[in-house]
Coordinates of C-alpha atoms in Angstrom, one line a residue:
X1 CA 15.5 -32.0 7.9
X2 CA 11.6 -32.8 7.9
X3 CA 11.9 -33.6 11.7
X4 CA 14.0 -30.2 12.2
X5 CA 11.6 -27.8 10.8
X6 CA 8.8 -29.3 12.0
X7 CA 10.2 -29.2 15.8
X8 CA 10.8 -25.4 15.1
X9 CA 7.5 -24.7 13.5
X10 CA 5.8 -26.5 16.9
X11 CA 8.1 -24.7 18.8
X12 CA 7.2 -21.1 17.7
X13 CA 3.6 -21.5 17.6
X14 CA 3.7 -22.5 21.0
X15 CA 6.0 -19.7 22.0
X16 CA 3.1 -16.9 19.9
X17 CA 0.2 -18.9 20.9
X18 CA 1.1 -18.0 25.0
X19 CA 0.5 -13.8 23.2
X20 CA -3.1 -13.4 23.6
X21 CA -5.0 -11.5 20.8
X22 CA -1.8 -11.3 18.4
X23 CA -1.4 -12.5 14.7
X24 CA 1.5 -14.4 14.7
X25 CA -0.1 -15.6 11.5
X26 CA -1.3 -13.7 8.8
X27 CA -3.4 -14.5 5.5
X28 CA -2.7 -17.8 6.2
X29 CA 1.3 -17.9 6.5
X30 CA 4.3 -17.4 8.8
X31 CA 3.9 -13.3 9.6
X32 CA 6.1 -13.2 13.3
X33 CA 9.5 -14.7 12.8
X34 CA 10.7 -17.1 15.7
X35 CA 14.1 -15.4 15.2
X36 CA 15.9 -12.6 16.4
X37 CA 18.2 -9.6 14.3
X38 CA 20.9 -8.6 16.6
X39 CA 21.3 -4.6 17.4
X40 CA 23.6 -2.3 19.2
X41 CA 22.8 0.3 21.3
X42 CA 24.8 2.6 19.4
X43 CA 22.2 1.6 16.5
X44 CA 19.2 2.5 18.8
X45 CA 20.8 6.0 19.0
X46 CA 21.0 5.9 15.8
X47 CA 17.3 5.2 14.3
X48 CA 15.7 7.3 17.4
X49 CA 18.3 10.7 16.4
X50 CA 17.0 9.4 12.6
X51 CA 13.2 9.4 13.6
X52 CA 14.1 12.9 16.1
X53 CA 15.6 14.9 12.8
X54 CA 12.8 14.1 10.1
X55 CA 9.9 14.8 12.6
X56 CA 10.8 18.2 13.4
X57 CA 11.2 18.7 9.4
X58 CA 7.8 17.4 8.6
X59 CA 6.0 19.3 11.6
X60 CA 8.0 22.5 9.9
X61 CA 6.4 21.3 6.3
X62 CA 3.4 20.9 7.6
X63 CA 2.5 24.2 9.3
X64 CA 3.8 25.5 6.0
X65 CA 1.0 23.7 4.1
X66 CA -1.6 24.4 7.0
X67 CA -0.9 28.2 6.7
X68 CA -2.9 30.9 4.7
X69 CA 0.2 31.2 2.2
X70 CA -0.6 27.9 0.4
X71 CA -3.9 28.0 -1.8
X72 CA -6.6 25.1 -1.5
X73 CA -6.0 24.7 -5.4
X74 CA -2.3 23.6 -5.0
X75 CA -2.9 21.3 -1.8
X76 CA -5.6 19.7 -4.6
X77 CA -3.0 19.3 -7.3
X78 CA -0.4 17.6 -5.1
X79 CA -3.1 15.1 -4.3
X80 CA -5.1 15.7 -1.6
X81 CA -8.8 14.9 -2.4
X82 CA -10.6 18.2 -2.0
X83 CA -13.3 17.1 0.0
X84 CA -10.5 16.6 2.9
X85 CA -8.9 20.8 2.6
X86 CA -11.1 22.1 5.3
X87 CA -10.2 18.8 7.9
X88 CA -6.7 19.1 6.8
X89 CA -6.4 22.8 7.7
X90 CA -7.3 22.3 10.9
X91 CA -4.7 22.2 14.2
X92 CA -6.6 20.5 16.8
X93 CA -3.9 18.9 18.8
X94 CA -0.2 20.1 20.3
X95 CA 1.2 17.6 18.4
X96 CA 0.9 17.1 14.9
X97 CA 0.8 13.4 15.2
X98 CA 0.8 11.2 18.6
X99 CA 1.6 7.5 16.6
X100 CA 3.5 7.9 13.5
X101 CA 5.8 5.8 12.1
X102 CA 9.0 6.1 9.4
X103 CA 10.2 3.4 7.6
X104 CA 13.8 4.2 6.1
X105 CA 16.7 1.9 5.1
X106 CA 20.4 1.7 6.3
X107 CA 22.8 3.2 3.5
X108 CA 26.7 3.2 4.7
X109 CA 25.2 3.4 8.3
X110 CA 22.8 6.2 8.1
X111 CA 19.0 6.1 7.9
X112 CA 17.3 6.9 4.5
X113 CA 13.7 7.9 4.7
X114 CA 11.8 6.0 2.3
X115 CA 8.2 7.6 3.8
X116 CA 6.2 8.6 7.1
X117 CA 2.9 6.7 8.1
X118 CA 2.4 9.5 10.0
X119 CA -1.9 9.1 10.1
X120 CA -2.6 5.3 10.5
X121 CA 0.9 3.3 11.2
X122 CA 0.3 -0.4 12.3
X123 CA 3.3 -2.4 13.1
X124 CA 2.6 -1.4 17.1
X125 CA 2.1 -4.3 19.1
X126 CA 4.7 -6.2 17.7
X127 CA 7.5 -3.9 18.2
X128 CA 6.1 -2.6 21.5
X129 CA 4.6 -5.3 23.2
X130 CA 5.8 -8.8 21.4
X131 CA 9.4 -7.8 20.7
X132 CA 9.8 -7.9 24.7
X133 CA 8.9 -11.2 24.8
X134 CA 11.4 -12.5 22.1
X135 CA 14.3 -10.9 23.4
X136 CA 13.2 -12.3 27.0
X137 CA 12.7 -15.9 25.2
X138 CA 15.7 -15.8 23.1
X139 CA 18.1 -14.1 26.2
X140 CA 18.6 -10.5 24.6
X141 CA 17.7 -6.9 25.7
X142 CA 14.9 -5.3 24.6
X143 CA 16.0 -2.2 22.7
X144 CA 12.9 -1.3 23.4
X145 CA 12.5 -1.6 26.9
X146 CA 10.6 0.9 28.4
X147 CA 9.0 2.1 25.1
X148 CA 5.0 0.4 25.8
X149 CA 4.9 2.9 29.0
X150 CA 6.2 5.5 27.3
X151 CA 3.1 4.5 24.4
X152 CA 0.7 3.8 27.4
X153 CA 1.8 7.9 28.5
X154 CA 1.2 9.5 25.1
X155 CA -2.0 7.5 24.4
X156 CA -3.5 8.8 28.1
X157 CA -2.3 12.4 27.6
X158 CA -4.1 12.6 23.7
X159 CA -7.5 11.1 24.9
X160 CA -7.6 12.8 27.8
X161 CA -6.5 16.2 26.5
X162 CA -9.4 15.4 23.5
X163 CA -12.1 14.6 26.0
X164 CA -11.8 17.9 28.3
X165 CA -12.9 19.7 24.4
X166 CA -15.6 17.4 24.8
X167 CA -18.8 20.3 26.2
X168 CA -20.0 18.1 28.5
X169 CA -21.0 17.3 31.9
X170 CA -20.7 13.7 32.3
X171 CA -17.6 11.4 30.6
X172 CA -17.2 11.7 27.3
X173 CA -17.9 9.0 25.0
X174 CA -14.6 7.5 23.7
X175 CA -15.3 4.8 20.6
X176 CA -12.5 3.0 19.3
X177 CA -12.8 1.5 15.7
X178 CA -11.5 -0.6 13.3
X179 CA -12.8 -3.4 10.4
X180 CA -14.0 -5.9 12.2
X181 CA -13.2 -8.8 9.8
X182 CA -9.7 -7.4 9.6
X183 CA -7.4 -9.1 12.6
X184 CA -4.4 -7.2 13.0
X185 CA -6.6 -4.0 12.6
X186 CA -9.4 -4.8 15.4
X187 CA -6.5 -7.0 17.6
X188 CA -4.6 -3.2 17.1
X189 CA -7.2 -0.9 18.1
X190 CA -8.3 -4.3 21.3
X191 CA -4.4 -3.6 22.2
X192 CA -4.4 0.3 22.2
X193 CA -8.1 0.2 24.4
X194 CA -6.6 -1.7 26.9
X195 CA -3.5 0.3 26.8
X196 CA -5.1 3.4 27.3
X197 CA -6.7 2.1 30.7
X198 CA -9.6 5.0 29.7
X199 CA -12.9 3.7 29.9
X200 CA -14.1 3.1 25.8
X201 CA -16.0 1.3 23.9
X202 CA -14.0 -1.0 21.0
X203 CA -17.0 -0.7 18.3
X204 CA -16.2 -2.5 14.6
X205 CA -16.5 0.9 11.7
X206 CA -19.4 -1.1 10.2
X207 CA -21.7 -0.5 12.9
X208 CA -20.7 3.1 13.3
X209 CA -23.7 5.5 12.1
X210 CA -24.0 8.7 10.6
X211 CA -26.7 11.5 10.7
X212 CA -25.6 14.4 8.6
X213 CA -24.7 17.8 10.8
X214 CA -25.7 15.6 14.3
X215 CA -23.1 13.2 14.9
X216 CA -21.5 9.8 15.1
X217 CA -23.3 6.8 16.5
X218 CA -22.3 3.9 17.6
X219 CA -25.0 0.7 16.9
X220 CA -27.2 1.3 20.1
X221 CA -28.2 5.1 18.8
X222 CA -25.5 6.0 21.3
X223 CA -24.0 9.3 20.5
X224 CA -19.9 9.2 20.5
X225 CA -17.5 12.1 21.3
X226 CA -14.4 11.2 20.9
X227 CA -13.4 8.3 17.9
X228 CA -9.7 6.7 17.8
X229 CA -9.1 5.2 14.1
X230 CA -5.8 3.9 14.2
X231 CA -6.6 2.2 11.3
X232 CA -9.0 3.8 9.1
X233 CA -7.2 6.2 6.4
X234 CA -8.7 9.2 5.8
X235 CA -8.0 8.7 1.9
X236 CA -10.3 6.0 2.3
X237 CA -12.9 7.2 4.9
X238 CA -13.5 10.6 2.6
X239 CA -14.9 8.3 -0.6
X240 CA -16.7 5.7 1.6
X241 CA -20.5 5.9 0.6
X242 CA -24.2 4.4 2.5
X243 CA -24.4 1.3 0.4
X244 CA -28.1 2.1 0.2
X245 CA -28.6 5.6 -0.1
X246 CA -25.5 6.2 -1.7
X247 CA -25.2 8.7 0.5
X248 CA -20.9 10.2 1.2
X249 CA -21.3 9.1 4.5
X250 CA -17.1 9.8 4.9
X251 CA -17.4 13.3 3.8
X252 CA -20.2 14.1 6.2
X253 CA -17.9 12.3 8.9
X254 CA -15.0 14.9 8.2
X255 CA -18.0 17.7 8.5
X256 CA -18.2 16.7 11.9
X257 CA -14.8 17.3 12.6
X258 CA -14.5 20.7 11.1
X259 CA -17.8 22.1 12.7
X260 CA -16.2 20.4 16.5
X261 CA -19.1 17.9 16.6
X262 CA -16.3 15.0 16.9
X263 CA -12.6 14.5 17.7
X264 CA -10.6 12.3 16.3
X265 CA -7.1 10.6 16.9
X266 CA -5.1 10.4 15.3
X267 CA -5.6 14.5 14.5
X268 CA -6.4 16.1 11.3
X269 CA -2.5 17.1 11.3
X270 CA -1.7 13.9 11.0
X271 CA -3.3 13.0 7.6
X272 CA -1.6 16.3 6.2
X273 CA 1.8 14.9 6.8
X274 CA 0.9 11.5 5.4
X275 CA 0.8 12.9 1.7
X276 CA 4.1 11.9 0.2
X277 CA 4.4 14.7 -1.5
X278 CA 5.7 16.5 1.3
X279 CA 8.9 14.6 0.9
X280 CA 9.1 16.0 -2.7
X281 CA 8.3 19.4 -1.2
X282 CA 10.9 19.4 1.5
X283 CA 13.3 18.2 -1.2
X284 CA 12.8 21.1 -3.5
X285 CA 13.4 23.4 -0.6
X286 CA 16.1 21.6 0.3
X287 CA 18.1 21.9 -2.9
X288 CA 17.0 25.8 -3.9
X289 CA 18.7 26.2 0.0
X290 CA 15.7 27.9 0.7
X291 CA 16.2 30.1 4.4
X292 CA 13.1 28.4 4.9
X293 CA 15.0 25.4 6.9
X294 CA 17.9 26.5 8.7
X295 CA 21.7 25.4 8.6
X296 CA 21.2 22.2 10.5
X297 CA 17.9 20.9 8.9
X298 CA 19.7 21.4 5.6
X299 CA 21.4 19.0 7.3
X300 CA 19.5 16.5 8.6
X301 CA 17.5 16.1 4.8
X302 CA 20.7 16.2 3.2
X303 CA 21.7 12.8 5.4
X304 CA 18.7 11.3 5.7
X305 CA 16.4 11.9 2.6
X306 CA 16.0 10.7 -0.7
X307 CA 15.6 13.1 -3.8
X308 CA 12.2 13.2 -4.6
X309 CA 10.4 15.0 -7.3
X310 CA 7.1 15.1 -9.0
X311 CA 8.4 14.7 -12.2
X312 CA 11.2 11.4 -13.3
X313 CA 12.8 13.5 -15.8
X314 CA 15.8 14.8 -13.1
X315 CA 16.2 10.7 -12.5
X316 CA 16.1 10.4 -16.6
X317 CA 18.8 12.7 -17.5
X318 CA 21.5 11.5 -15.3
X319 CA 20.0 8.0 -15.5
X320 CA 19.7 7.0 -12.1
X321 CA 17.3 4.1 -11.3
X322 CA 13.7 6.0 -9.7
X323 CA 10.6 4.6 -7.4
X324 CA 7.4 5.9 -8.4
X325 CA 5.1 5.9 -5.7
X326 CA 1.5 7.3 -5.2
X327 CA 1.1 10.2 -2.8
X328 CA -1.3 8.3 -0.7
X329 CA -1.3 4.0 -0.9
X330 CA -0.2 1.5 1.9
X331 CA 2.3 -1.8 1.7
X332 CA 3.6 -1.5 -1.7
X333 CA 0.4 -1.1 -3.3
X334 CA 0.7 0.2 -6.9
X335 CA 4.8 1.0 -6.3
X336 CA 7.1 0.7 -9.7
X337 CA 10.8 1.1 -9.5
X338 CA 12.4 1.8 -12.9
X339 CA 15.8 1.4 -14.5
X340 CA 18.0 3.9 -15.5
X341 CA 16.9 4.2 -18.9
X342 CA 13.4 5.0 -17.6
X343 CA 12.2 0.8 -18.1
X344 CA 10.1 -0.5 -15.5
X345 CA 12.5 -2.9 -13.8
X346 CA 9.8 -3.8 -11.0
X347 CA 6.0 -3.5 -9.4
X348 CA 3.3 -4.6 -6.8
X349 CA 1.0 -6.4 -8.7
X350 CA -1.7 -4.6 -6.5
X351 CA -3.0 -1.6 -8.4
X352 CA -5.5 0.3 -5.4
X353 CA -4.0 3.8 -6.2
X354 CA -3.8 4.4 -9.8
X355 CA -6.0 7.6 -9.0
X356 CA -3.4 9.7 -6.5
X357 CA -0.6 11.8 -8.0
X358 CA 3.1 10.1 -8.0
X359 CA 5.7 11.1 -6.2
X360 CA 9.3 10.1 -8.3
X361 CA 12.0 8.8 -5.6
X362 CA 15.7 8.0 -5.3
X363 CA 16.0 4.1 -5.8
X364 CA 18.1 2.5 -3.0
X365 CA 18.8 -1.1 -2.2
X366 CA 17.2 -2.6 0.6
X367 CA 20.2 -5.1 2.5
X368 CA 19.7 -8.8 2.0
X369 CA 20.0 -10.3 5.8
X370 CA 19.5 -14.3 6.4
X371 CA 16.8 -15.4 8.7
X372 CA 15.2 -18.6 10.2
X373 CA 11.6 -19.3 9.4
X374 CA 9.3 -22.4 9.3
X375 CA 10.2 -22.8 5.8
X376 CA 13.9 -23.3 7.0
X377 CA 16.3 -20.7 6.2
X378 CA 15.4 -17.7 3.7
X379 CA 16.6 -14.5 2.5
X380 CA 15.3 -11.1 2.7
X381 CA 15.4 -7.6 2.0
X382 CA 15.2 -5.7 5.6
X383 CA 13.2 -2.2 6.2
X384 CA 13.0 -0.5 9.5
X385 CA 10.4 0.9 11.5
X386 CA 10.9 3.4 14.0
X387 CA 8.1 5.5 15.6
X388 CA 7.3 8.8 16.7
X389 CA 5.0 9.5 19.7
X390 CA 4.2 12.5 19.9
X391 CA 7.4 14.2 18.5
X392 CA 9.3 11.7 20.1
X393 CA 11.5 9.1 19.2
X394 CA 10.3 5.1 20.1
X395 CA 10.5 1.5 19.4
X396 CA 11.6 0.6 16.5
X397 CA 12.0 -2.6 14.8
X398 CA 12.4 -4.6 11.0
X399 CA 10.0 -5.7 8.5
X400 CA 12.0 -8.4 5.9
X401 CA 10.5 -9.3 2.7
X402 CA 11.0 -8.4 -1.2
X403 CA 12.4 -5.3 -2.3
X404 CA 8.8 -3.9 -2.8
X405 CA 8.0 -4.5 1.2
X406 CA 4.3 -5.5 0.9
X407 CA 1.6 -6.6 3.6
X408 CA 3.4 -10.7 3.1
X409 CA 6.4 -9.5 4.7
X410 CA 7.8 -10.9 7.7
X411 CA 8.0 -9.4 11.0
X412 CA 11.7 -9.6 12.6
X413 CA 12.0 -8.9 16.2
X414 CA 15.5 -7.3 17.1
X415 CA 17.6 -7.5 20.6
X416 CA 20.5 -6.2 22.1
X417 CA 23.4 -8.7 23.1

């Protein structure tokens, strides 16, 4: 057995190893699975109508927000931090978001929404470059075939559409960013660059510099136009301050976006729909059968969401097991599910977003699937991913890990037979 798993260990890092710039390890353990999870077309049709039906509810929820009707106090109470209303507010692209990315969970065959990434999704490389490679290695289709030129399309048409708002003569200065020490962050944003094929500069967010009502400079004094932050959350930009000065160098950075000294991609839009709250929103729409959404979108939420409310007490009273969740927070972090007599049954030990709001969520099992890894074979719970460029559907994929899926779980490519 020894000999076994260490033949398949070699054996998969020399299959990643040949995938230039790409974590097939992460935090010092097995992150790509040398394994495959067998799909059907029919399931491709599936996830991308899925993805399809809860974008076009979430754009509608979102020019709600965006509109005059809704007050800056109420956007504040359901947890967005009020430095952020004015960036929020604005509409600076056609689309809402150009990379967002739902992850949802199979219930009797249909998708469940569990939340939209719709500002900073990673999970991109792997399920539209790598996951190519494993089918071609392992002798499946790629249910994504076809889905990095569609990426390489959407990512041309944003920057250039940005940099003609750019008032300037020459080229516009396009900067894109990430933590440097962070590898599937910068080795993300390295990917996206060369992607694009649009002359840039990849420059780490530490060197980046800030002068108050002027602009954003990169580390030579350089002035830049146009800034892709794939990774950097808003949520966490807005509070960052000048170690020295102590200075709210994120808030003056989200100044230059509202006064038009700087774009941005992803858009404004896109950190308005990140706010889980809209899930609880659309929800309470949803069952008042509010003519706000027509016929079919009542629909589409009725098949593919989860109640959500921003209270447990609908959960408590007909003692259904709840997720609480913070209206902003990444991979688990600071997630509880509870029982249903209102016990906390489980948690992330990370605790980053005690400060947000909570969102109170329909608990639903995540499937237990098998799958090979260096350890030999293990067990899982399996999430989806599928993302929307754009307003459209894309590549899609699975993340497999503990019920609570948090930044250890495993990435498992998927091909068609």
């Amino acid at each position: 057995m020894g000999k076994l798993t260490h033949h398949f260990s070699e054996t998969r890092h020399n299959f990643y190893e040949n995938i230039p710039d790409y974590w097939a390890d992460l935090y010092g353990q097995e992150y790509s699975l040398f394994d495959i999870r067998e799909v059907t077309e029919e399931e491709r049709r599936q996830k991308h109508t899925f993805a399809y039906r809860c974008g076009q509810i979430f754009f509608k929820a979102g020019a709600l927000l965006r509109s005059e009707q809704v007050k800056d106090e109420w956007l504040e109470e359901i947890g967005y931090p009020k430095e952020t209303i004015a960036f929020l507010r604005l509409h600076t692209m056609r689309n809402a978001t150009i990379i967002g990315r739902f992850d949802s969970v199979e219930v009797n065959g249909v998708e469940k929404l569990l939340e939209f990434n719709s500002d900073t999704p990673t999970f991109i490389k792997e399920l539209f470059h790598v996951n190519g490679k494993v089918c071609e290695e392992f002798g499946y289709d790629n249910p994504n075939e076809g889905a990095e030129l569609q990426l390489q399309a959407i990512l041309q048409d944003a920057i250039t559409s940005e940099c003609r708002k750019v008032n300037k003569n020459e080229m516009p200065y396009l900067v894109f960013t990430s933590h440097a020490q962070h590898v599937e962050d910068r080795y993300t944003l390295h990917y996206l660059q060369e992607l694009s094929g649009i002359p840039s500069k990849y420059v780490p967010l530490e060197q980046l510099t800030i002068i108050r009502g002027k602009g954003l400079f990169d580390g030579d004094g350089e002035k830049i136009d146009v800034l892709y932050r794939q990774t950097s959350p808003i949520e966490s930009l807005v509070v960052d301050e000048d170690p020295d000065t102590g200075e709210p160098i994120g808030q003056y950075l989200l100044e230059l976006v509202v006064k038009n000294k700087l774009r941005i991609i992803n858009p404004p839009s896109a950190f308005l729909l990140q706010n889980k709250a809209l899930m609880a929103i659309i929800w309470s729409l949803h069952e008042e059968r509010s003519p706000f959404f027509t016929e079919e979108e009542h629909t589409w939420i009725n098949l593919h969401f989860l109640a959500t409310y921003f209270q447990a007490d609908p959960f408590l009273e007909n003692r259904m097991k709840y997720v609480k969740k913070p209206v902003f927070g990444r991979e688990g972090d600071t997630v509880e599910i509870y029982d249903e007599d209102g016990e906390l049954a489980m948690q992330d030990p990370h605790k980053s977003y005690t400060q947000y709001v909570s969102i109170y969520q329909q608990y639903v099992d995540l499937p237990k699937v098998a799958f090979q890894s260096e350890k030999g074979v293990q067990e899982g719970h399996l999430m989806t991913g599928t993302f929307l460029l754009s307003g459209r559907p894309s590549a899609f994929g699975f993340r497999v890990g503990n019920q609570i899926t948090d930044n250890l779980s495993y990435y498992l490519p998927c091909g068609i037979r």
